Amino acid sequence: MRKKQWGKAVLLAIVLAIAAACGNAGHSQVEPGSGNGSANATGSLSGKANGNANGNANGDGTGNGKGNPGDNPNSSTASPNSVSADIEPEDGASLVVWESDGNERKFLEEIGRQYEELYGVKVKVETVPSIDTVGKLMTDGPAGLGADVFSAPHDSIGKAVSAGLMLANDRTTEDLAKNAIPSVVSAITYDGVTYGYPMSADTYALYYNKALMPKGPETFEELLEFGKTFTDPSAKKYALAWDVAQIYLVHAFIAGYGGYIFGQDGTDPADIGLNNEGAVEGATFARTLKALFPLNTADINSNVIAGLFQEGNAAAMIEGTWQMANLANAGVDFGVVPLPLLPNGEHPKSLISVRSLFVNSYTRYPNAAKLFAELATNKENAKLRYEMTAQLPTRQDLMNDPVVTGNPDVAAFMTQMQHAVPLAAIPETATVWVPSYAALSTIWNDDKTDVKQALDHMVSQMKTAMETNP
Amino acid sequence: MKSNVTTMANRPLSRPWTAAVLSAACAGGGQLLNRQYAKGALFLSVYAIGVAFILPRLYEAIRGLITLGDEPTRIVNGALVKGDHSIFMMIDGLIALFVAAGLVWLHVLNAVDAYRQAACKSAASGGRAPGVRLAAREGRTALLLLLPAFVLVLFVSVIPMLFNILTAFTDYSSPNHIPDRSLVNWIGWGTFVRLFTEPAWYSTFTGILLWNVVWAALSTLTVFFGGLLVALMINHPKVRFKKLWRTTFILPWAFPAFIAILVFRLLFNGALGPINGLLEQIGLPAVPWLADPTMAKVTILLVHFWISMPFLMALQSGILTTIPKDLYEAAEVDGAGGRAKFSRITMPHVLLATSPILIMQFASNFNNFNLIYMLTDGGPANPAYFFAGSTDILLSWIYKMTLEQNQFNMASAVSIVMFVLIASISVLNYSRTQSFKEKD
């Protein structure tokens, strides 16, 4: 009997030991998603195109799997933004605000305190992830249960506007035109109407390891030159690690040469610019970067990239803002520069995702709600938000503010934002992710792939997906 | 209950048909004729409520099932006007169909009841008809007692299944037919026609189906024979430390498959995984475990073998111990060698006991979503396929179509085809296996 008990104990110990060992296996936590761009249905930028387990700029998990809305046959007839006269909060007003948990929520609670001092109106901040607010409003809004002011990523504007959930921004448009980064304004504008009160933005730039690279490269030629001496596949050393088949990143090269996802500033699904001359050139150039990172796409995912960079096995990586905190925690001595110039002298055009406050069209206190959004996004509070959350501000007038210039990494991201374009907010964007991952994978993995043919095939797949049920 | 004298009461109550017709025309009429006043009043009031309140709604819901809505939600002058939500209408209509069927059944029952009671009355020459007790003896209480379970099954499995089937006959898909900002329409067999004629869909479907069948067959067979081999080795009389071996081999079974698969994903990473690192260190070329379409399929089979073999091994160890020893002894006396003993005694015994398990394994491997999704997520990418990668099986393809692409109608159509395939294979196999044949 005794023996048996011992045997069981030993067995249990072995199992536990193996479990522990496997738990620490590899160099990074195992991710539930995958490295291969399974785009979420909405193509929600805030979840990034590759559903990975990294927190993103907005501190939410990955994208939501909510369906995307159908096309709204009748376009909204909202009036163009005209700033209304000075307004006062309605009598007996009280506000409910939705925001993700974390520092961004603490910030809005702080604004709530300011607001109560100013107007004597109570503000309650409830925790609803930024990514889910629009979906929740679809059901709660018409029932009158929704928040008066809510935070959401810009790519849910299309969905929300066609459901009539948002009131246009008629308070701060002049200020935005003067002081906000242009790509941010176009991100929160839909059908010619500006809806949001932008709080923060997110894009990607080039991280470099200061121990391996004295200064960040200004052009890709420089980086390729550096790679000749640094890249060594047998020693697992790479000059530049990045998620090579994600259209989210490859867009920077494609657009730098004149390609685009949808024409008319991302509003015309019939005009796909992913297989025009510029796009072919951009994708061909992206493939030349294989000299710096000779891996197969099946072996690349965001954990591999972050792992390589943190271990000093990758001299540079292309990643979003959220990596700054991770790297600082890991104790890596890193710097950030805007994406290096392309051989044609252009800046790569990264994709930008903007997080804004919106006013619920079902609110009982529209004036109070608008005043709250306005207060939360004025210059002082934009600064305060940056200090509290470390998320990139969207105001150009903060570009030269010591709070930004004091941090060169943030300044680099702010510069990259000047060359960024917003991801299209139309429902058809959902058709981009899967075909593009397949096409960009074959282009990258096989040097013999005809780039033009692969991109043509991808566009025809997108079109089939759109016309499958006309 | 004393009846007042009415014109009805003076008639001889020997006309069951009158009662039935009365009840059919207006529930409770026949019962009143039979002088069952309480029962008649109850039926009549239920009938009145039904006609007044339930019928219009049923009509609306069933009409909704047929039209799937007339007006989507839209914005008029900046205000939101709620429209029809086709998918909710479809589900409401389905429920309404069942409710309507139930009501028709009740109505028929009430007419039959009137007829029977009248018949009983004429038989019992004017006395009051035996009521509840007779009904109980006829087994209607059993029906009543089964009703809750029946309703539960209806809502938990029948309606969802019908909903799934109906979806295949609509155009419910992104981006143009997602309610409630646009309507969903019935398109008949259109989805199936597209699946089998449009090259992009057709080639994807056949390619994935072929791999799916090959995968299910190979994974079942490798694990079955692998498990048998290990069980035979452990059970061999010359093998010592049986417990140790058994424990070692059972460890993968004890380990959570979720974690194991994700760890394998790291181990098999072509560039940075430890397995290729090891190969390179001993001077062998790196293997593209997950990067090459064919190799990725082999890797999936290997990982599956590691995870599932212990279960089959344990099962077959158990079966081997049930084979009577004297059979082997008799065989040895007759001069049979090891091979003969295996093929004439061991194999038939094992197959007889495990063939139903084989079929179950085949069916579950056919839909082994976890392994594919977590190990390769369908990769490596395949540009020729539509919403799928080289190692996707039908189920993971359906998952991608519904949860990532919102192609609900196509996913439903594929799942129906898949169901027909699996069901027919299973039925064929079940009817053929030894263990299902009657033996005395």
PDB file of C-alpha atoms in Angstrom, chain B residues 87-280:
ATOM      1  CA  ILE B  87     -32.796  36.577 -38.501  1.00  0.00           C
ATOM      2  CA  PHE B  88     -34.945  37.182 -35.421  1.00  0.00           C
ATOM      3  CA  MET B  89     -37.985  36.903 -37.675  1.00  0.00           C
ATOM      4  CA  MET B  90     -36.736  33.593 -38.928  1.00  0.00           C
ATOM      5  CA  ILE B  91     -36.336  32.224 -35.404  1.00  0.00           C
ATOM      6  CA  ASP B  92     -39.690  33.647 -34.276  1.00  0.00           C
ATOM      7  CA  GLY B  93     -41.328  32.120 -37.325  1.00  0.00           C
ATOM      8  CA  LEU B  94     -39.806  28.734 -36.570  1.00  0.00           C
ATOM      9  CA  ILE B  95     -41.087  28.846 -33.002  1.00  0.00           C
ATOM     10  CA  ALA B  96     -44.477  29.995 -34.274  1.00  0.00           C
ATOM     11  CA  LEU B  97     -44.640  27.004 -36.621  1.00  0.00           C
ATOM     12  CA  PHE B  98     -44.222  24.637 -33.707  1.00  0.00           C
ATOM     13  CA  VAL B  99     -46.718  26.530 -31.560  1.00  0.00           C
ATOM     14  CA  ALA B 100     -49.198  26.429 -34.436  1.00  0.00           C
ATOM     15  CA  ALA B 101     -48.673  22.691 -34.834  1.00  0.00           C
ATOM     16  CA  GLY B 102     -49.290  22.266 -31.105  1.00  0.00           C
ATOM     17  CA  LEU B 103     -52.499  24.283 -31.282  1.00  0.00           C
ATOM     18  CA  VAL B 104     -53.781  22.287 -34.235  1.00  0.00           C
ATOM     19  CA  TRP B 105     -53.023  19.102 -32.316  1.00  0.00           C
ATOM     20  CA  LEU B 106     -54.933  20.396 -29.273  1.00  0.00           C
ATOM     21  CA  HIS B 107     -57.860  21.325 -31.471  1.00  0.00           C
ATOM     22  CA  VAL B 108     -57.965  17.874 -33.009  1.00  0.00           C
ATOM     23  CA  LEU B 109     -57.771  16.393 -29.493  1.00  0.00           C
ATOM     24  CA  ASN B 110     -60.749  18.418 -28.359  1.00  0.00           C
ATOM     25  CA  ALA B 111     -62.814  17.226 -31.302  1.00  0.00           C
ATOM     26  CA  VAL B 112     -61.760  13.623 -30.729  1.00  0.00           C
ATOM     27  CA  ASP B 113     -62.554  14.044 -27.038  1.00  0.00           C
ATOM     28  CA  ALA B 114     -66.044  15.313 -27.833  1.00  0.00           C
ATOM     29  CA  TYR B 115     -66.629  12.353 -30.136  1.00  0.00           C
ATOM     30  CA  ARG B 116     -65.402   9.820 -27.616  1.00  0.00           C
ATOM     31  CA  GLN B 117     -67.304  11.274 -24.707  1.00  0.00           C
ATOM     32  CA  ALA B 118     -70.451  11.312 -26.772  1.00  0.00           C
ATOM     33  CA  ALA B 119     -69.836   7.729 -27.780  1.00  0.00           C
ATOM     34  CA  CYS B 120     -69.261   6.747 -24.145  1.00  0.00           C
ATOM     35  CA  LYS B 121     -72.408   8.534 -23.102  1.00  0.00           C
ATOM     36  CA  SER B 122     -74.592   6.733 -25.571  1.00  0.00           C
ATOM     37  CA  ALA B 123     -72.984   3.506 -24.433  1.00  0.00           C
ATOM     38  CA  ALA B 124     -73.520   4.347 -20.786  1.00  0.00           C
ATOM     39  CA  SER B 125     -77.108   5.374 -21.649  1.00  0.00           C
ATOM     40  CA  GLY B 126     -77.287   8.872 -20.406  1.00  0.00           C
ATOM     41  CA  GLY B 127     -75.031   8.689 -17.353  1.00  0.00           C
ATOM     42  CA  ARG B 128     -72.137  11.156 -17.059  1.00  0.00           C
ATOM     43  CA  ALA B 129     -69.196  10.165 -19.028  1.00  0.00           C
ATOM     44  CA  PRO B 130     -66.222   8.783 -17.185  1.00  0.00           C
ATOM     45  CA  GLY B 131     -63.716  11.620 -17.293  1.00  0.00           C
ATOM     46  CA  VAL B 132     -60.191  11.842 -16.106  1.00  0.00           C
ATOM     47  CA  ARG B 133     -59.712   8.285 -15.040  1.00  0.00           C
ATOM     48  CA  LEU B 134     -60.503   6.953 -18.450  1.00  0.00           C
ATOM     49  CA  ALA B 135     -58.169   9.450 -19.997  1.00  0.00           C
ATOM     50  CA  ALA B 136     -55.426   8.311 -17.676  1.00  0.00           C
ATOM     51  CA  ARG B 137     -55.975   4.741 -18.643  1.00  0.00           C
ATOM     52  CA  GLU B 138     -55.640   5.695 -22.247  1.00  0.00           C
ATOM     53  CA  GLY B 139     -52.152   6.957 -21.569  1.00  0.00           C
ATOM     54  CA  ARG B 140     -52.725  10.619 -22.121  1.00  0.00           C
ATOM     55  CA  THR B 141     -51.148  11.463 -18.790  1.00  0.00           C
ATOM     56  CA  ALA B 142     -47.958   9.958 -20.090  1.00  0.00           C
ATOM     57  CA  LEU B 143     -48.049  12.466 -22.907  1.00  0.00           C
ATOM     58  CA  LEU B 144     -48.648  15.276 -20.450  1.00  0.00           C
ATOM     59  CA  LEU B 145     -45.741  14.197 -18.294  1.00  0.00           C
ATOM     60  CA  LEU B 146     -43.460  14.034 -21.330  1.00  0.00           C
ATOM     61  CA  LEU B 147     -44.456  17.476 -22.527  1.00  0.00           C
ATOM     62  CA  PRO B 148     -41.780  19.501 -20.632  1.00  0.00           C
ATOM     63  CA  ALA B 149     -39.002  17.236 -21.885  1.00  0.00           C
ATOM     64  CA  PHE B 150     -40.415  17.472 -25.384  1.00  0.00           C
ATOM     65  CA  VAL B 151     -40.459  21.262 -25.300  1.00  0.00           C
ATOM     66  CA  LEU B 152     -36.911  21.325 -23.943  1.00  0.00           C
ATOM     67  CA  VAL B 153     -35.620  19.076 -26.719  1.00  0.00           C
ATOM     68  CA  LEU B 154     -37.462  21.212 -29.218  1.00  0.00           C
ATOM     69  CA  PHE B 155     -35.753  24.401 -28.093  1.00  0.00           C
ATOM     70  CA  VAL B 156     -32.364  22.960 -27.299  1.00  0.00           C
ATOM     71  CA  SER B 157     -31.791  20.878 -30.390  1.00  0.00           C
ATOM     72  CA  VAL B 158     -34.566  20.779 -32.959  1.00  0.00           C
ATOM     73  CA  ILE B 159     -35.062  24.507 -33.510  1.00  0.00           C
ATOM     74  CA  PRO B 160     -31.340  25.384 -33.605  1.00  0.00           C
ATOM     75  CA  MET B 161     -30.758  22.589 -36.113  1.00  0.00           C
ATOM     76  CA  LEU B 162     -33.623  23.732 -38.314  1.00  0.00           C
ATOM     77  CA  PHE B 163     -32.334  27.289 -38.031  1.00  0.00           C
ATOM     78  CA  ASN B 164     -28.914  26.147 -39.185  1.00  0.00           C
ATOM     79  CA  ILE B 165     -30.451  24.324 -42.163  1.00  0.00           C
ATOM     80  CA  LEU B 166     -32.669  27.260 -43.107  1.00  0.00           C
ATOM     81  CA  THR B 167     -29.699  29.658 -43.005  1.00  0.00           C
ATOM     82  CA  ALA B 168     -28.144  27.774 -45.922  1.00  0.00           C
ATOM     83  CA  PHE B 169     -31.103  28.771 -48.080  1.00  0.00           C
ATOM     84  CA  THR B 170     -30.722  32.509 -47.419  1.00  0.00           C
ATOM     85  CA  ASP B 171     -28.133  35.124 -48.361  1.00  0.00           C
ATOM     86  CA  TYR B 172     -27.220  35.831 -44.714  1.00  0.00           C
ATOM     87  CA  SER B 173     -23.629  37.006 -45.169  1.00  0.00           C
ATOM     88  CA  SER B 174     -21.270  39.930 -44.896  1.00  0.00           C
ATOM     89  CA  PRO B 175     -21.023  42.658 -46.119  1.00  0.00           C
ATOM     90  CA  ASN B 176     -24.397  43.228 -47.767  1.00  0.00           C
ATOM     91  CA  HIS B 177     -26.828  41.046 -45.867  1.00  0.00           C
ATOM     92  CA  ILE B 178     -26.265  41.494 -42.173  1.00  0.00           C
ATOM     93  CA  PRO B 179     -29.410  42.501 -40.279  1.00  0.00           C
ATOM     94  CA  ASP B 180     -30.801  44.775 -39.167  1.00  0.00           C
ATOM     95  CA  ARG B 181     -29.381  47.436 -41.469  1.00  0.00           C
ATOM     96  CA  SER B 182     -30.130  45.253 -44.429  1.00  0.00           C
ATOM     97  CA  LEU B 183     -32.528  42.411 -45.098  1.00  0.00           C
ATOM     98  CA  VAL B 184     -31.824  38.743 -45.533  1.00  0.00           C
ATOM     99  CA  ASN B 185     -33.676  36.982 -48.361  1.00  0.00           C
ATOM    100  CA  TRP B 186     -34.557  33.416 -49.267  1.00  0.00           C
ATOM    101  CA  ILE B 187     -32.432  32.365 -52.219  1.00  0.00           C
ATOM    102  CA  GLY B 188     -33.354  28.703 -52.421  1.00  0.00           C
ATOM    103  CA  TRP B 189     -30.527  26.419 -53.506  1.00  0.00           C
ATOM    104  CA  GLY B 190     -28.376  29.352 -54.621  1.00  0.00           C
ATOM    105  CA  THR B 191     -25.748  28.840 -51.930  1.00  0.00           C
ATOM    106  CA  PHE B 192     -25.321  25.166 -52.779  1.00  0.00           C
ATOM    107  CA  VAL B 193     -25.217  25.959 -56.491  1.00  0.00           C
ATOM    108  CA  ARG B 194     -22.463  28.500 -55.813  1.00  0.00           C
ATOM    109  CA  LEU B 195     -20.578  26.049 -53.616  1.00  0.00           C
ATOM    110  CA  PHE B 196     -20.515  23.418 -56.345  1.00  0.00           C
ATOM    111  CA  THR B 197     -20.118  25.579 -59.438  1.00  0.00           C
ATOM    112  CA  GLU B 198     -18.053  28.640 -58.576  1.00  0.00           C
ATOM    113  CA  PRO B 199     -14.399  27.564 -58.978  1.00  0.00           C
ATOM    114  CA  ALA B 200     -13.110  29.503 -55.962  1.00  0.00           C
ATOM    115  CA  TRP B 201     -15.592  27.857 -53.597  1.00  0.00           C
ATOM    116  CA  TYR B 202     -15.622  24.480 -55.324  1.00  0.00           C
ATOM    117  CA  SER B 203     -11.870  23.965 -55.374  1.00  0.00           C
ATOM    118  CA  THR B 204     -11.591  25.080 -51.755  1.00  0.00           C
ATOM    119  CA  PHE B 205     -14.346  22.716 -50.692  1.00  0.00           C
ATOM    120  CA  THR B 206     -13.027  19.654 -52.525  1.00  0.00           C
ATOM    121  CA  GLY B 207      -9.449  20.335 -51.470  1.00  0.00           C
ATOM    122  CA  ILE B 208     -10.371  20.685 -47.816  1.00  0.00           C
ATOM    123  CA  LEU B 209     -12.757  17.721 -47.927  1.00  0.00           C
ATOM    124  CA  LEU B 210     -10.082  15.454 -49.395  1.00  0.00           C
ATOM    125  CA  TRP B 211      -7.551  16.411 -46.734  1.00  0.00           C
ATOM    126  CA  ASN B 212     -10.250  16.121 -44.069  1.00  0.00           C
ATOM    127  CA  VAL B 213     -11.062  12.518 -45.033  1.00  0.00           C
ATOM    128  CA  VAL B 214      -7.397  11.571 -45.359  1.00  0.00           C
ATOM    129  CA  TRP B 215      -6.686  13.193 -42.011  1.00  0.00           C
ATOM    130  CA  ALA B 216      -9.554  11.425 -40.255  1.00  0.00           C
ATOM    131  CA  ALA B 217      -8.616   8.031 -41.664  1.00  0.00           C
ATOM    132  CA  LEU B 218      -4.874   8.338 -41.081  1.00  0.00           C
ATOM    133  CA  SER B 219      -5.154   9.815 -37.612  1.00  0.00           C
ATOM    134  CA  THR B 220      -7.545   7.058 -36.534  1.00  0.00           C
ATOM    135  CA  LEU B 221      -5.458   4.247 -37.991  1.00  0.00           C
ATOM    136  CA  THR B 222      -2.070   5.479 -36.774  1.00  0.00           C
ATOM    137  CA  VAL B 223      -3.342   5.956 -33.254  1.00  0.00           C
ATOM    138  CA  PHE B 224      -5.193   2.640 -33.240  1.00  0.00           C
ATOM    139  CA  PHE B 225      -2.282   0.514 -34.404  1.00  0.00           C
ATOM    140  CA  GLY B 226       0.251   2.548 -32.474  1.00  0.00           C
ATOM    141  CA  GLY B 227      -1.761   2.022 -29.313  1.00  0.00           C
ATOM    142  CA  LEU B 228      -2.108  -1.679 -30.038  1.00  0.00           C
ATOM    143  CA  LEU B 229       1.610  -2.060 -30.673  1.00  0.00           C
ATOM    144  CA  VAL B 230       2.558  -0.343 -27.418  1.00  0.00           C
ATOM    145  CA  ALA B 231      -0.061  -2.312 -25.481  1.00  0.00           C
ATOM    146  CA  LEU B 232       1.275  -5.598 -26.894  1.00  0.00           C
ATOM    147  CA  MET B 233       4.830  -4.635 -26.044  1.00  0.00           C
ATOM    148  CA  ILE B 234       3.959  -3.732 -22.492  1.00  0.00           C
ATOM    149  CA  ASN B 235       1.885  -6.855 -22.040  1.00  0.00           C
ATOM    150  CA  HIS B 236       4.594  -9.108 -23.378  1.00  0.00           C
ATOM    151  CA  PRO B 237       5.576 -11.510 -20.579  1.00  0.00           C
ATOM    152  CA  LYS B 238       9.287 -10.815 -21.102  1.00  0.00           C
ATOM    153  CA  VAL B 239       8.915  -7.069 -20.495  1.00  0.00           C
ATOM    154  CA  ARG B 240       9.805  -5.929 -16.994  1.00  0.00           C
ATOM    155  CA  PHE B 241       8.823  -2.724 -15.115  1.00  0.00           C
ATOM    156  CA  LYS B 242       5.374  -2.832 -16.707  1.00  0.00           C
ATOM    157  CA  LYS B 243       4.017  -0.153 -14.360  1.00  0.00           C
ATOM    158  CA  LEU B 244       6.810   2.252 -15.201  1.00  0.00           C
ATOM    159  CA  TRP B 245       6.290   1.892 -18.930  1.00  0.00           C
ATOM    160  CA  ARG B 246       2.546   2.216 -18.638  1.00  0.00           C
ATOM    161  CA  THR B 247       2.878   5.354 -16.519  1.00  0.00           C
ATOM    162  CA  THR B 248       5.351   6.898 -18.927  1.00  0.00           C
ATOM    163  CA  PHE B 249       3.090   6.302 -21.861  1.00  0.00           C
ATOM    164  CA  ILE B 250       0.010   7.580 -20.063  1.00  0.00           C
ATOM    165  CA  LEU B 251       1.634  10.922 -19.172  1.00  0.00           C
ATOM    166  CA  PRO B 252       0.669  12.620 -22.464  1.00  0.00           C
ATOM    167  CA  TRP B 253      -2.922  11.642 -21.776  1.00  0.00           C
ATOM    168  CA  ALA B 254      -2.792  13.214 -18.333  1.00  0.00           C
ATOM    169  CA  PHE B 255      -1.370  16.400 -19.760  1.00  0.00           C
ATOM    170  CA  PRO B 256      -3.919  19.036 -20.871  1.00  0.00           C
ATOM    171  CA  ALA B 257      -4.052  18.836 -24.649  1.00  0.00           C
ATOM    172  CA  PHE B 258      -4.607  22.578 -24.984  1.00  0.00           C
ATOM    173  CA  ILE B 259      -1.265  23.368 -23.410  1.00  0.00           C
ATOM    174  CA  ALA B 260       0.476  20.487 -25.127  1.00  0.00           C
ATOM    175  CA  ILE B 261      -0.597  21.635 -28.594  1.00  0.00           C
ATOM    176  CA  LEU B 262       0.493  25.209 -27.985  1.00  0.00           C
ATOM    177  CA  VAL B 263       3.843  23.995 -26.652  1.00  0.00           C
ATOM    178  CA  PHE B 264       4.272  21.845 -29.761  1.00  0.00           C
ATOM    179  CA  ARG B 265       3.604  24.911 -31.825  1.00  0.00           C
ATOM    180  CA  LEU B 266       6.614  26.532 -30.212  1.00  0.00           C
ATOM    181  CA  LEU B 267       8.754  23.403 -30.391  1.00  0.00           C
ATOM    182  CA  PHE B 268       8.081  22.967 -34.113  1.00  0.00           C
ATOM    183  CA  ASN B 269       8.778  26.587 -35.037  1.00  0.00           C
ATOM    184  CA  GLY B 270      10.956  26.238 -38.120  1.00  0.00           C
ATOM    185  CA  ALA B 271      13.418  29.015 -37.413  1.00  0.00           C
ATOM    186  CA  LEU B 272      13.576  29.314 -33.654  1.00  0.00           C
ATOM    187  CA  GLY B 273      12.071  26.083 -32.351  1.00  0.00           C
ATOM    188  CA  PRO B 274      14.235  23.795 -30.218  1.00  0.00           C
ATOM    189  CA  ILE B 275      13.569  20.762 -32.449  1.00  0.00           C
ATOM    190  CA  ASN B 276      15.169  22.336 -35.501  1.00  0.00           C
ATOM    191  CA  GLY B 277      17.880  23.761 -33.257  1.00  0.00           C
ATOM    192  CA  LEU B 278      18.700  20.227 -32.174  1.00  0.00           C
ATOM    193  CA  LEU B 279      18.714  18.945 -35.759  1.00  0.00           C
ATOM    194  CA  GLU B 280      21.069  21.724 -36.836  1.00  0.00           C
TER     195      GLU B 280
END
